[in-house]
Short mmCIF file of C-alpha atoms in Angstrom, two decimals:
data_model
loop_
_atom_site.label_atom_id
_atom_site.label_comp_id
_atom_site.label_asym_id
_atom_site.label_seq_id
_atom_site.Cartn_x
_atom_site.Cartn_y
_atom_site.Cartn_z
CA MET A 537 -16.47 -13.41 -14.16
CA HIS A 538 -13.86 -10.78 -12.78
CA GLU A 539 -15.68 -8.91 -10.06
CA ARG A 540 -14.62 -5.25 -10.38
CA HIS A 541 -16.96 -3.75 -7.61
CA ARG A 542 -15.39 -3.16 -4.01
CA ARG A 543 -17.02 -2.83 -0.88
CA HIS A 544 -16.21 0.77 0.13
CA VAL A 545 -16.18 2.49 3.54
CA ASN A 546 -16.10 5.82 4.23
CA PRO A 547 -12.74 6.62 5.94
CA PHE A 548 -13.89 9.85 7.43
CA SER A 549 -16.82 8.23 9.18
CA LEU A 550 -16.25 8.29 13.32
CA ARG A 551 -15.73 4.67 13.39
CA PHE A 552 -12.44 4.90 11.28
CA THR A 553 -11.02 8.14 12.52
CA ALA A 554 -11.00 7.28 16.19
CA PRO A 555 -7.61 6.53 17.93
CA ILE A 556 -6.36 3.04 17.64
CA GLU A 557 -3.70 0.99 19.88
CA ILE A 558 -0.33 1.30 18.20
CA PRO A 559 1.43 -2.19 18.26
CA ASP A 560 4.71 -2.83 19.76
CA TRP A 561 6.15 -4.36 16.32
CA PRO A 562 9.27 -5.76 17.80
CA LYS A 563 7.24 -7.66 20.21
CA VAL A 564 4.41 -8.35 17.70
CA PHE A 565 7.18 -10.16 15.54
CA GLY A 566 9.49 -11.19 18.54
CA ARG A 567 12.58 -10.11 16.54
CA GLU A 568 13.97 -7.13 14.70
CA ALA A 569 13.80 -7.57 10.91
CA PRO A 570 13.45 -5.35 7.77
CA TYR A 571 9.94 -4.19 7.75
CA HIS A 572 7.63 -4.48 4.72
CA LEU A 573 4.53 -2.36 4.71
CA ASP A 574 1.65 -3.58 2.30
CA ILE A 575 -1.18 -0.48 2.32
CA GLY A 576 -4.57 -1.51 1.57
CA THR A 577 -3.85 -5.14 1.49
CA GLY A 578 -7.41 -6.38 0.61
CA LYS A 579 -7.70 -9.89 0.78
CA GLY A 580 -4.08 -10.33 1.59
CA ALA A 581 -2.92 -12.52 -1.29
CA PHE A 582 0.04 -10.18 -1.94
CA ALA A 583 1.04 -9.95 1.78
CA LEU A 584 0.93 -13.59 2.11
CA ALA A 585 3.02 -14.44 -0.81
CA LEU A 586 5.47 -12.12 0.29
CA ALA A 587 5.79 -13.20 3.78
CA GLU A 588 5.98 -16.85 2.49
CA ALA A 589 8.62 -15.82 -0.25
CA HIS A 590 10.68 -14.00 2.17
CA PRO A 591 10.89 -15.32 5.82
CA GLU A 592 13.55 -12.48 6.35
CA TYR A 593 11.01 -9.64 6.13
CA ASN A 594 8.80 -8.54 9.02
CA VAL A 595 5.58 -8.04 6.74
CA VAL A 596 2.87 -5.65 7.95
CA ALA A 597 -0.49 -5.46 6.06
CA LEU A 598 -3.04 -2.52 6.48
CA GLU A 599 -6.72 -2.63 5.79
CA ILE A 600 -9.54 -0.79 6.54
CA ARG A 601 -12.15 -3.47 6.39
CA ASP A 602 -12.16 -5.68 9.44
CA PHE A 603 -13.62 -8.72 7.96
CA LEU A 604 -10.67 -8.74 5.48
CA VAL A 605 -8.15 -8.21 8.30
CA GLU A 606 -9.67 -11.14 10.09
CA GLY A 607 -9.53 -13.33 7.03
CA LEU A 608 -5.88 -12.56 6.53
CA LYS A 609 -5.04 -13.42 10.18
CA ALA A 610 -6.41 -16.65 9.73
CA ALA A 611 -4.77 -17.51 6.70
CA ALA A 612 -1.38 -16.42 7.98
CA ALA A 613 -1.85 -18.74 11.06
CA ALA A 614 -2.95 -21.61 8.83
CA GLN A 615 0.30 -21.29 6.74
CA GLY A 616 2.34 -20.67 9.94
CA LEU A 617 3.60 -17.24 8.62
CA THR A 618 4.88 -15.74 11.84
CA ASN A 619 6.52 -13.14 10.06
CA LEU A 620 3.14 -11.42 8.99
CA ALA A 621 0.81 -9.10 11.08
CA ALA A 622 -2.30 -7.66 9.93
CA LEU A 623 -3.76 -4.63 11.08
CA MET A 624 -7.19 -2.71 10.81
CA CYS A 625 -6.65 0.73 10.43
CA ASN A 626 -7.05 4.00 8.47
CA VAL A 627 -3.91 4.96 6.58
CA ASN A 628 -5.02 8.51 6.04
CA VAL A 629 -5.57 8.99 9.82
CA HIS A 630 -3.57 6.55 11.42
CA LEU A 631 -0.14 5.80 9.29
CA SER A 632 2.01 8.74 11.00
CA GLY A 633 1.69 7.01 14.28
CA LEU A 634 2.02 3.56 13.13
CA PHE A 635 5.76 3.44 12.91
CA PRO A 636 8.88 5.56 13.82
CA ASP A 637 10.52 7.60 11.14
CA ASN A 638 13.40 5.85 9.46
CA SER A 639 12.10 2.31 9.96
CA LEU A 640 10.28 0.85 6.96
CA ASP A 641 12.45 -1.07 4.26
CA THR A 642 9.90 -0.88 1.79
CA VAL A 643 6.06 0.32 1.23
CA TYR A 644 3.79 -1.35 -1.28
CA ILE A 645 0.32 0.16 -2.60
CA ASN A 646 -1.17 -2.21 -5.11
CA PHE A 647 -4.45 -1.08 -6.58
CA PRO A 648 -5.88 1.24 -4.30
CA ASP A 649 -9.60 2.21 -4.57
CA PRO A 650 -9.68 5.07 -7.02
CA TRP A 651 -12.59 6.85 -5.60
CA TYR A 652 -13.93 8.27 -9.00
CA LYS A 653 -16.15 11.00 -8.14
CA ALA A 654 -13.99 14.41 -7.59
CA ARG A 655 -15.94 15.04 -4.19
CA HIS A 656 -14.40 11.75 -2.83
CA HIS A 657 -10.86 12.37 -4.00
CA LYS A 658 -9.83 13.25 -0.54
CA ARG A 659 -10.36 9.52 0.54
CA ARG A 660 -7.61 8.45 -1.95
CA VAL A 661 -5.15 6.76 0.13
CA LEU A 662 -2.16 8.48 -1.41
CA ASN A 663 -1.89 12.11 -1.81
CA GLU A 664 0.53 14.74 -0.74
CA VAL A 665 0.35 14.34 2.78
CA THR A 666 0.51 10.45 2.83
CA ALA A 667 3.48 10.71 0.23
CA LYS A 668 5.28 12.99 2.78
CA ILE A 669 4.27 10.52 5.68
CA ILE A 670 5.57 7.41 3.93
CA ALA A 671 8.85 9.03 2.81
CA GLU A 672 9.52 10.04 6.62
CA LYS A 673 8.79 6.45 7.70
CA LEU A 674 11.25 4.94 4.97
CA ILE A 675 14.96 4.42 5.50
CA ASP A 676 17.64 5.71 3.69
CA GLY A 677 17.52 4.28 0.34
CA GLY A 678 14.03 2.47 1.10
CA HIS A 679 11.37 2.13 -1.58
CA LEU A 680 7.92 2.86 -2.29
CA LEU A 681 6.16 0.80 -5.17
CA VAL A 682 2.84 1.54 -6.21
CA ALA A 683 0.71 0.00 -8.90
CA THR A 684 -2.79 0.73 -10.45
CA ASP A 685 -4.69 0.04 -13.40
CA ASN A 686 -6.63 3.27 -13.26
CA GLU A 687 -4.94 6.27 -15.52
CA PRO A 688 -6.46 9.34 -13.64
CA LEU A 689 -5.65 7.98 -10.26
CA ALA A 690 -2.11 7.11 -11.56
CA GLN A 691 -1.47 10.69 -12.70
CA ALA A 692 -2.65 12.00 -9.42
CA MET A 693 -0.41 9.67 -7.36
CA LEU A 694 2.63 10.35 -9.73
CA GLU A 695 2.23 14.16 -9.21
CA ALA A 696 1.89 13.76 -5.47
CA LEU A 697 4.87 11.69 -5.28
CA GLU A 698 7.16 13.59 -7.62
CA GLN A 699 6.34 16.84 -5.71
CA GLU A 700 7.77 15.01 -2.53
CA PRO A 701 11.38 16.13 -2.14
CA LEU A 702 12.28 13.25 0.15
CA LEU A 703 11.85 10.85 -2.69
CA ILE A 704 13.45 10.14 -6.00
CA ASN A 705 11.54 8.71 -8.82
CA LEU A 706 13.96 5.73 -10.02
CA GLN A 707 12.60 6.04 -13.59
CA GLU A 708 15.01 7.99 -15.62
CA GLY A 709 13.70 11.08 -16.79
CA GLY A 710 10.71 10.59 -14.49
CA GLY A 711 6.91 9.33 -15.02
CA PHE A 712 5.70 5.99 -14.99
CA SER A 713 8.50 3.22 -14.40
CA GLN A 714 9.13 1.39 -17.72
CA ASP A 715 10.13 -1.84 -15.79
CA LYS A 716 7.03 -4.19 -16.10
CA THR A 717 8.16 -6.58 -13.57
CA PRO A 718 5.58 -7.06 -10.61
CA PHE A 719 6.23 -6.20 -7.28
CA GLY A 720 7.41 -8.73 -4.81
CA PRO A 721 6.87 -12.50 -5.48
CA GLY A 722 4.35 -11.99 -8.35
CA PRO A 723 1.43 -10.03 -9.66
CA THR A 724 -1.56 -9.36 -7.42
CA GLU A 725 -4.80 -11.19 -8.47
CA ARG A 726 -5.98 -7.58 -9.74
CA GLU A 727 -2.80 -7.14 -11.66
CA ALA A 728 -2.81 -10.77 -13.36
CA TRP A 729 -6.45 -10.03 -14.36
CA HIS A 730 -5.78 -6.76 -16.04
CA GLU A 731 -2.73 -8.07 -17.45
CA SER A 732 -4.68 -11.13 -18.79
CA GLN A 733 -7.22 -8.48 -20.60
CA GLY A 734 -4.21 -6.32 -22.12
CA ASP A 735 -4.99 -3.34 -19.81
CA PRO A 736 -2.16 -1.13 -18.78
CA ILE A 737 -0.71 -1.19 -15.74
CA TYR A 738 1.05 1.86 -14.33
CA ARG A 739 3.88 1.34 -12.09
CA MET A 740 5.71 3.96 -10.06
CA ARG A 741 8.89 3.31 -8.21
CA PHE A 742 10.43 5.51 -5.69
CA LYS A 743 13.43 5.58 -3.38
CA ARG A 744 14.08 7.67 -0.18
CA ILE A 745 17.11 10.27 -0.26
CA ALA A 746 19.62 9.75 2.22
CA ARG A 747 19.04 12.33 5.19
#
C-alpha cells in the first residue's frame, strides 16, 4: 500500500527559525558548475537520480527534516556522488540567504506538502514571497519547475508564480504546463505512484526573464 501520510514539522517553531550557517558552495563542491536546487527533497530519490544522470551539475537538496537529510547524505556517499549536497533548512526562513542572486540554473519543487487546513496555508513552501526569492536567485533564462498532485495547492502556487513579474510561464496562454514529461531524469516516487493510479499531475514550468 502506498503511504500517503507525511511526518510534518512546524516550520515556524523556534527550532526551524533559528539562523543557520550558510555553506560556501564552491568550497563544498570544489568547483564551479551550474547549480540545480531541489526544494523539499524528502527521501532524496529525485536529487540522487539528477546528480547521477548529470555529473556536470552541482545539485543542492534542501529538506527541513534532519533524518531525511542525513539519509540522503549517506546515500550520496554510498553512490560516490560528489556533485550532490544536502542541507537541513527551512526554505520559508533561510532561502534568501543561502545563495547569491543570479546563481541558480534550475529550481525544482516536487510534490510539496499541501498543508490542507486554511490556518496552515502560511506554511506552504511556495507563495508570493518565496516565488520572488526564487526568481531573484535564478540566472537569466533559469528555470523553475513545480509539480503537485493536489489541485487546490496547484492553483495557489500557479497564482503566486503568475503574479511574479520576474517569471514567465512557458505554457503558451498561461495555466498549467501541457508538457507531461517528468522533470529531471524521470518521475519522483510520488509522481510515479499517482500516474499509476491515473491521478492528474499539475506541472508548472517558468523561466526567469533577462535582467
